[in-house]
PDB file of C-alpha atoms and ligand atoms in Angstrom:
ATOM      1  CA  MET A 984     128.210 185.145 110.316  1.00  0.00           C
ATOM      2  CA  SER A 985     131.610 184.126 111.624  1.00  0.00           C
ATOM      3  CA  HIS A 986     132.953 185.018 114.949  1.00  0.00           C
ATOM      4  CA  PHE A 987     136.599 185.920 116.171  1.00  0.00           C
ATOM      5  CA  ILE A 988     137.227 184.887 119.604  1.00  0.00           C
ATOM      6  CA  THR A 989     140.603 185.398 121.571  1.00  0.00           C
ATOM      7  CA  LEU A 990     142.019 184.011 124.910  1.00  0.00           C
ATOM      8  CA  GLU A 991     144.440 186.073 126.938  1.00  0.00           C
ATOM      9  CA  GLY A 992     146.052 185.723 130.319  1.00  0.00           C
ATOM     10  CA  GLY A 993     149.502 185.495 131.949  1.00  0.00           C
ATOM     11  CA  GLU A 994     151.759 182.366 132.092  1.00  0.00           C
ATOM     12  CA  GLY A 995     150.263 179.051 133.356  1.00  0.00           C
ATOM     13  CA  CYS A 996     146.752 180.514 133.258  1.00  0.00           C
ATOM     14  CA  GLY A 997     145.096 177.396 131.483  1.00  0.00           C
ATOM     15  CA  LYS A 998     144.028 179.487 128.338  1.00  0.00           C
ATOM     16  CA  SER A 999     145.485 176.951 125.797  1.00  0.00           C
ATOM     17  CA  THR A1000     143.368 174.028 127.675  1.00  0.00           C
ATOM     18  CA  GLN A1001     140.302 176.328 127.539  1.00  0.00           C
ATOM     19  CA  ALA A1002     140.804 177.102 123.870  1.00  0.00           C
ATOM     20  CA  ARG A1003     141.124 173.657 123.021  1.00  0.00           C
ATOM     21  CA  LEU A1004     137.840 172.585 125.119  1.00  0.00           C
ATOM     22  CA  LEU A1005     135.875 175.423 123.429  1.00  0.00           C
ATOM     23  CA  TYR A1006     137.133 174.474 120.052  1.00  0.00           C
ATOM     24  CA  GLN A1007     136.308 170.721 120.753  1.00  0.00           C
ATOM     25  CA  ARG A1008     132.853 171.680 121.762  1.00  0.00           C
ATOM     26  CA  LEU A1009     132.071 173.732 118.846  1.00  0.00           C
ATOM     27  CA  LYS A1010     133.310 171.045 116.433  1.00  0.00           C
ATOM     28  CA  LYS A1011     131.122 168.465 118.030  1.00  0.00           C
ATOM     29  CA  LEU A1012     128.207 170.707 117.250  1.00  0.00           C
ATOM     30  CA  ALA A1013     129.461 170.877 113.495  1.00  0.00           C
ATOM     31  CA  VAL A1014     130.075 174.522 114.015  1.00  0.00           C
ATOM     32  CA  PRO A1015     132.759 175.465 111.499  1.00  0.00           C
ATOM     33  CA  VAL A1016     135.862 176.756 113.653  1.00  0.00           C
ATOM     34  CA  ILE A1017     139.708 176.664 113.562  1.00  0.00           C
ATOM     35  CA  LEU A1018     141.885 176.923 116.603  1.00  0.00           C
ATOM     36  CA  ILE A1019     145.088 178.896 116.179  1.00  0.00           C
ATOM     37  CA  HIS A1020     147.859 180.290 118.525  1.00  0.00           C
ATOM     38  CA  GLU A1021     149.921 183.380 118.478  1.00  0.00           C
ATOM     39  CA  PRO A1022     152.860 183.635 117.930  1.00  0.00           C
ATOM     40  CA  GLY A1023     153.130 181.058 115.136  1.00  0.00           C
ATOM     41  CA  VAL A1024     151.070 179.039 112.686  1.00  0.00           C
ATOM     42  CA  THR A1025     152.482 180.345 109.630  1.00  0.00           C
ATOM     43  CA  ALA A1026     155.819 179.449 108.225  1.00  0.00           C
ATOM     44  CA  LEU A1027     156.919 182.993 108.878  1.00  0.00           C
ATOM     45  CA  GLY A1028     155.361 183.018 112.301  1.00  0.00           C
ATOM     46  CA  LYS A1029     157.010 179.836 113.397  1.00  0.00           C
ATOM     47  CA  ARG A1030     160.467 181.162 112.343  1.00  0.00           C
ATOM     48  CA  VAL A1031     159.878 184.439 114.332  1.00  0.00           C
ATOM     49  CA  THR A1032     158.407 182.562 117.433  1.00  0.00           C
ATOM     50  CA  ARG A1033     161.657 180.357 117.595  1.00  0.00           C
ATOM     51  CA  LEU A1034     163.640 183.790 117.788  1.00  0.00           C
ATOM     52  CA  LEU A1035     161.279 185.443 120.183  1.00  0.00           C
ATOM     53  CA  LYS A1036     160.965 182.501 122.513  1.00  0.00           C
ATOM     54  CA  TRP A1037     164.225 180.623 122.381  1.00  0.00           C
ATOM     55  CA  SER A1038     167.095 182.885 121.059  1.00  0.00           C
ATOM     56  CA  GLN A1039     169.941 183.180 123.543  1.00  0.00           C
ATOM     57  CA  ASP A1040     172.788 184.422 121.423  1.00  0.00           C
ATOM     58  CA  ILE A1041     170.785 187.277 119.679  1.00  0.00           C
ATOM     59  CA  LYS A1042     169.878 190.489 121.493  1.00  0.00           C
ATOM     60  CA  ILE A1043     166.326 191.631 120.873  1.00  0.00           C
ATOM     61  CA  SER A1044     165.337 194.989 122.086  1.00  0.00           C
ATOM     62  CA  PRO A1045     161.693 195.614 123.577  1.00  0.00           C
ATOM     63  CA  LEU A1046     161.019 197.516 120.283  1.00  0.00           C
ATOM     64  CA  ALA A1047     162.375 194.896 118.018  1.00  0.00           C
ATOM     65  CA  GLU A1048     160.287 192.393 120.149  1.00  0.00           C
ATOM     66  CA  LEU A1049     157.154 194.524 119.489  1.00  0.00           C
ATOM     67  CA  LEU A1050     157.787 194.642 115.903  1.00  0.00           C
ATOM     68  CA  LEU A1051     158.544 190.981 115.685  1.00  0.00           C
ATOM     69  CA  PHE A1052     155.431 189.831 117.313  1.00  0.00           C
ATOM     70  CA  ASN A1053     153.601 191.849 114.779  1.00  0.00           C
ATOM     71  CA  VAL A1054     155.554 190.651 111.755  1.00  0.00           C
ATOM     72  CA  SER A1055     153.952 187.007 112.932  1.00  0.00           C
ATOM     73  CA  ARG A1056     150.642 188.682 113.366  1.00  0.00           C
ATOM     74  CA  ALA A1057     150.535 190.578 110.023  1.00  0.00           C
ATOM     75  CA  GLN A1058     151.115 187.163 108.327  1.00  0.00           C
ATOM     76  CA  LEU A1059     148.680 185.293 110.239  1.00  0.00           C
ATOM     77  CA  VAL A1060     145.839 187.900 109.665  1.00  0.00           C
ATOM     78  CA  GLU A1061     146.558 187.895 105.919  1.00  0.00           C
ATOM     79  CA  GLU A1062     147.263 184.176 105.426  1.00  0.00           C
ATOM     80  CA  VAL A1063     144.746 182.663 108.139  1.00  0.00           C
ATOM     81  CA  ILE A1064     142.296 184.923 110.051  1.00  0.00           C
ATOM     82  CA  LYS A1065     141.113 187.217 107.190  1.00  0.00           C
ATOM     83  CA  PRO A1066     140.376 184.221 104.683  1.00  0.00           C
ATOM     84  CA  ASN A1067     138.865 181.970 107.061  1.00  0.00           C
ATOM     85  CA  LEU A1068     136.395 184.748 108.508  1.00  0.00           C
ATOM     86  CA  GLU A1069     135.442 185.647 105.006  1.00  0.00           C
ATOM     87  CA  GLN A1070     134.436 181.923 104.424  1.00  0.00           C
ATOM     88  CA  GLY A1071     132.109 181.865 107.349  1.00  0.00           C
ATOM     89  CA  ILE A1072     134.451 179.960 109.473  1.00  0.00           C
ATOM     90  CA  ASN A1073     134.893 181.043 113.332  1.00  0.00           C
ATOM     91  CA  ILE A1074     138.329 181.416 114.770  1.00  0.00           C
ATOM     92  CA  ILE A1075     139.506 180.947 118.238  1.00  0.00           C
ATOM     93  CA  CYS A1076     142.939 182.413 118.757  1.00  0.00           C
ATOM     94  CA  ASP A1077     145.050 181.660 121.891  1.00  0.00           C
ATOM     95  CA  ARG A1078     146.588 185.187 122.311  1.00  0.00           C
ATOM     96  CA  TYR A1079     146.436 187.979 120.100  1.00  0.00           C
ATOM     97  CA  SER A1080     147.371 191.663 120.009  1.00  0.00           C
ATOM     98  CA  ASP A1081     146.149 192.375 123.640  1.00  0.00           C
ATOM     99  CA  SER A1082     148.973 189.990 124.652  1.00  0.00           C
ATOM    100  CA  THR A1083     151.484 192.420 122.941  1.00  0.00           C
ATOM    101  CA  THR A1084     149.920 195.461 124.767  1.00  0.00           C
ATOM    102  CA  ALA A1085     150.189 193.530 128.165  1.00  0.00           C
ATOM    103  CA  TYR A1086     153.708 191.965 127.536  1.00  0.00           C
ATOM    104  CA  GLN A1087     155.556 194.868 125.597  1.00  0.00           C
ATOM    105  CA  GLY A1088     153.499 197.584 126.452  1.00  0.00           C
ATOM    106  CA  TYR A1089     153.098 196.873 130.283  1.00  0.00           C
ATOM    107  CA  GLY A1090     155.740 194.467 130.849  1.00  0.00           C
ATOM    108  CA  ARG A1091     158.539 195.857 128.699  1.00  0.00           C
ATOM    109  CA  ARG A1092     157.278 199.420 129.343  1.00  0.00           C
ATOM    110  CA  LEU A1093     157.180 200.453 125.939  1.00  0.00           C
ATOM    111  CA  ASP A1094     154.891 203.483 125.164  1.00  0.00           C
ATOM    112  CA  LEU A1095     151.322 202.242 125.033  1.00  0.00           C
ATOM    113  CA  GLN A1096     150.280 204.655 122.266  1.00  0.00           C
ATOM    114  CA  ASP A1097     153.217 203.156 120.092  1.00  0.00           C
ATOM    115  CA  VAL A1098     152.064 199.498 120.751  1.00  0.00           C
ATOM    116  CA  LYS A1099     148.642 200.483 119.948  1.00  0.00           C
ATOM    117  CA  LYS A1100     149.810 201.883 116.689  1.00  0.00           C
ATOM    118  CA  VAL A1101     152.028 199.071 115.670  1.00  0.00           C
ATOM    119  CA  ASN A1102     149.354 196.464 116.606  1.00  0.00           C
ATOM    120  CA  SER A1103     146.645 198.304 114.724  1.00  0.00           C
ATOM    121  CA  ILE A1104     148.736 198.154 111.584  1.00  0.00           C
ATOM    122  CA  ALA A1105     149.294 194.332 111.902  1.00  0.00           C
ATOM    123  CA  MET A1106     145.585 193.618 112.880  1.00  0.00           C
ATOM    124  CA  GLN A1107     144.268 195.212 109.513  1.00  0.00           C
ATOM    125  CA  GLY A1108     141.013 196.220 111.394  1.00  0.00           C
ATOM    126  CA  LEU A1109     140.499 192.613 112.737  1.00  0.00           C
ATOM    127  CA  VAL A1110     139.316 193.287 116.304  1.00  0.00           C
ATOM    128  CA  PRO A1111     138.144 190.231 118.286  1.00  0.00           C
ATOM    129  CA  GLU A1112     134.417 190.203 119.067  1.00  0.00           C
ATOM    130  CA  LEU A1113     135.054 188.518 122.307  1.00  0.00           C
ATOM    131  CA  THR A1114     138.209 188.296 124.307  1.00  0.00           C
ATOM    132  CA  ILE A1115     138.355 185.925 127.378  1.00  0.00           C
ATOM    133  CA  LEU A1116     140.819 186.741 130.048  1.00  0.00           C
ATOM    134  CA  LEU A1117     141.878 184.055 132.484  1.00  0.00           C
ATOM    135  CA  ASP A1118     143.267 185.886 135.335  1.00  0.00           C
ATOM    136  CA  MET A1119     145.374 184.054 137.735  1.00  0.00           C
ATOM    137  CA  PRO A1120     147.881 185.300 140.531  1.00  0.00           C
ATOM    138  CA  VAL A1121     151.335 185.503 138.828  1.00  0.00           C
ATOM    139  CA  GLY A1122     153.203 183.081 141.448  1.00  0.00           C
ATOM    140  CA  LYS A1123     150.613 180.503 140.936  1.00  0.00           C
ATOM    141  CA  GLY A1124     150.631 180.614 137.019  1.00  0.00           C
ATOM    142  CA  LEU A1125     154.496 180.464 136.837  1.00  0.00           C
ATOM    143  CA  GLU A1126     154.590 177.491 139.227  1.00  0.00           C
ATOM    144  CA  ARG A1127     152.660 175.612 136.742  1.00  0.00           C
ATOM    145  CA  LYS A1128     155.121 176.345 133.835  1.00  0.00           C
ATOM    146  CA  ASN A1129     158.194 174.054 132.729  1.00  0.00           C
ATOM    147  CA  LYS A1130     160.940 175.183 135.091  1.00  0.00           C
ATOM    148  CA  ILE A1131     163.485 172.758 133.312  1.00  0.00           C
ATOM    149  CA  LYS A1132     163.398 174.806 130.132  1.00  0.00           C
ATOM    150  CA  PRO A1133     161.787 178.237 130.517  1.00  0.00           C
ATOM    151  CA  ASP A1134     161.451 180.370 127.620  1.00  0.00           C
ATOM    152  CA  ARG A1135     162.648 184.065 127.217  1.00  0.00           C
ATOM    153  CA  PHE A1136     159.338 185.353 128.870  1.00  0.00           C
ATOM    154  CA  GLN A1137     159.151 182.669 131.652  1.00  0.00           C
ATOM    155  CA  LYS A1138     162.608 183.754 132.629  1.00  0.00           C
ATOM    156  CA  GLN A1139     161.394 187.497 133.260  1.00  0.00           C
ATOM    157  CA  SER A1140     160.946 188.630 136.963  1.00  0.00           C
ATOM    158  CA  GLN A1141     157.780 188.453 139.012  1.00  0.00           C
ATOM    159  CA  ALA A1142     157.762 192.132 138.742  1.00  0.00           C
ATOM    160  CA  PHE A1143     157.403 191.926 134.888  1.00  0.00           C
ATOM    161  CA  HIS A1144     154.731 189.287 135.123  1.00  0.00           C
ATOM    162  CA  GLU A1145     152.916 191.373 137.695  1.00  0.00           C
ATOM    163  CA  ARG A1146     152.812 194.392 135.139  1.00  0.00           C
ATOM    164  CA  VAL A1147     151.626 192.003 132.468  1.00  0.00           C
ATOM    165  CA  ARG A1148     148.594 190.839 134.695  1.00  0.00           C
ATOM    166  CA  GLU A1149     147.875 194.585 135.595  1.00  0.00           C
ATOM    167  CA  GLY A1150     148.001 195.328 131.988  1.00  0.00           C
ATOM    168  CA  PHE A1151     145.504 192.725 130.952  1.00  0.00           C
ATOM    169  CA  ILE A1152     143.088 193.975 133.805  1.00  0.00           C
ATOM    170  CA  GLU A1153     143.391 197.400 132.712  1.00  0.00           C
ATOM    171  CA  LEU A1154     142.463 196.456 129.046  1.00  0.00           C
ATOM    172  CA  ALA A1155     139.457 194.506 130.154  1.00  0.00           C
ATOM    173  CA  VAL A1156     138.287 197.352 132.366  1.00  0.00           C
ATOM    174  CA  ALA A1157     138.634 199.799 129.559  1.00  0.00           C
ATOM    175  CA  GLU A1158     136.463 197.628 127.197  1.00  0.00           C
ATOM    176  CA  PRO A1159     134.193 195.652 129.202  1.00  0.00           C
ATOM    177  CA  GLU A1160     131.764 194.695 126.378  1.00  0.00           C
ATOM    178  CA  ARG A1161     134.518 192.893 124.551  1.00  0.00           C
ATOM    179  CA  TRP A1162     136.046 191.286 127.669  1.00  0.00           C
ATOM    180  CA  LEU A1163     134.870 188.342 129.589  1.00  0.00           C
ATOM    181  CA  VAL A1164     137.070 188.066 132.764  1.00  0.00           C
ATOM    182  CA  ILE A1165     137.264 184.754 134.612  1.00  0.00           C
ATOM    183  CA  ASP A1166     138.991 183.748 137.892  1.00  0.00           C
ATOM    184  CA  ALA A1167     141.509 181.285 136.526  1.00  0.00           C
ATOM    185  CA  THR A1168     142.018 179.712 139.959  1.00  0.00           C
ATOM    186  CA  LYS A1169     138.516 177.976 139.416  1.00  0.00           C
ATOM    187  CA  SER A1170     138.362 174.530 138.246  1.00  0.00           C
ATOM    188  CA  LYS A1171     138.874 173.605 134.564  1.00  0.00           C
ATOM    189  CA  GLU A1172     135.065 172.390 134.283  1.00  0.00           C
ATOM    190  CA  THR A1173     133.747 175.693 135.840  1.00  0.00           C
ATOM    191  CA  ILE A1174     135.576 177.803 133.489  1.00  0.00           C
ATOM    192  CA  ALA A1175     134.703 175.851 130.519  1.00  0.00           C
ATOM    193  CA  GLY A1176     131.180 176.209 131.615  1.00  0.00           C
ATOM    194  CA  ILE A1177     131.400 180.289 131.982  1.00  0.00           C
ATOM    195  CA  ILE A1178     133.231 180.420 128.653  1.00  0.00           C
ATOM    196  CA  TRP A1179     130.480 178.184 127.066  1.00  0.00           C
ATOM    197  CA  GLU A1180     127.588 180.125 128.384  1.00  0.00           C
ATOM    198  CA  ARG A1181     128.918 183.281 126.694  1.00  0.00           C
ATOM    199  CA  VAL A1182     130.040 181.574 123.336  1.00  0.00           C
ATOM    200  CA  SER A1183     126.920 179.551 122.985  1.00  0.00           C
ATOM    201  CA  LYS A1184     124.922 182.865 122.689  1.00  0.00           C
ATOM    202  CA  LEU A1185     127.422 184.294 120.362  1.00  0.00           C
ATOM    203  CA  VAL A1186     127.130 181.365 117.955  1.00  0.00           C
ATOM    204  CA  LYS A1187     123.366 181.193 118.110  1.00  0.00           C
ATOM    205  CA  LYS A1188     123.148 184.939 116.849  1.00  0.00           C
TER     206      LYS A1188
HETATM  207  P1  LIG B 121     153.024 180.649 124.871  1.00  0.00           P
HETATM  208  O1  LIG B 121     153.101 179.968 123.707  1.00  0.00           O
HETATM  209  O2  LIG B 121     153.169 180.011 126.209  1.00  0.00           O
HETATM  210  O3  LIG B 121     151.685 181.275 124.769  1.00  0.00           O
HETATM  211  O4  LIG B 121     154.231 181.538 124.529  1.00  0.00           O
HETATM  212  C1  LIG B 121     154.089 182.887 124.027  1.00  0.00           C
HETATM  213  C2  LIG B 121     154.884 183.701 124.882  1.00  0.00           C
HETATM  214  O5  LIG B 121     154.963 185.006 124.057  1.00  0.00           O
HETATM  215  C3  LIG B 121     154.236 184.198 126.239  1.00  0.00           C
HETATM  216  O6  LIG B 121     155.191 184.217 127.152  1.00  0.00           O
HETATM  217  C4  LIG B 121     153.727 185.498 125.825  1.00  0.00           C
HETATM  218  C5  LIG B 121     154.619 185.964 124.893  1.00  0.00           C
HETATM  219  N1  LIG B 121     153.872 187.185 123.993  1.00  0.00           N
HETATM  220  C6  LIG B 121     154.299 188.352 124.074  1.00  0.00           C
HETATM  221  O7  LIG B 121     155.142 188.809 124.777  1.00  0.00           O
HETATM  222  N2  LIG B 121     153.588 189.162 123.134  1.00  0.00           N
HETATM  223  C7  LIG B 121     152.758 188.826 122.203  1.00  0.00           C
HETATM  224  O8  LIG B 121     152.193 189.498 121.384  1.00  0.00           O
HETATM  225  C8  LIG B 121     152.437 187.402 122.144  1.00  0.00           C
HETATM  226  C9  LIG B 121     151.373 186.799 121.268  1.00  0.00           C
HETATM  227  C10 LIG B 121     152.955 186.617 123.101  1.00  0.00           C
END
């Protein structure tokens, strides 16, 4: 049986590093696995990502943003996630629909029920079995990010990012059996150990 694991968190929380470490560890054990990142991956997703992260001359409303992230997701589910899971390949996904709830729902303050509906259409029933939240104080995370070329999201206010953080925590509290919340200020090795403790049990099942 294949497993679908996602990593979530605010800017600079270190989830991409942890996703890579987990991927490498599973690969070493010859566990079939792929590592993907939202938004992006597919040809359509990459084009949409460029718009979402870097467009300066085009206005994107919060609702349009919600739909665009889900355009990328719908294609990713169809083209990559669904077929791989069906072939018994495990998936580690760096961000997924919970990012949309946190950023577009809590951050942009879109109606949470609307966000849930749109996400659910794009996900086509593929809910992660485990979601790892790397929780980090907003200021600390933003400090780690590229200040020379910040993207549209990194340019948002501290208050926006505080709402995103709060959103992730609320999601985790609402579904504790799916979420593993980790203090992202811990060392890289400690965090990797906590993640491995949980994931190794899952892959042994
Ligand atoms: P990243 O490549 O650094 O993870 O950048 C993706 C950015 O897009 C990050 O700031 C979070 C944001 N984002 C959303 O706002 N909604 C989403 O659904 C996803 C997947 C990402």
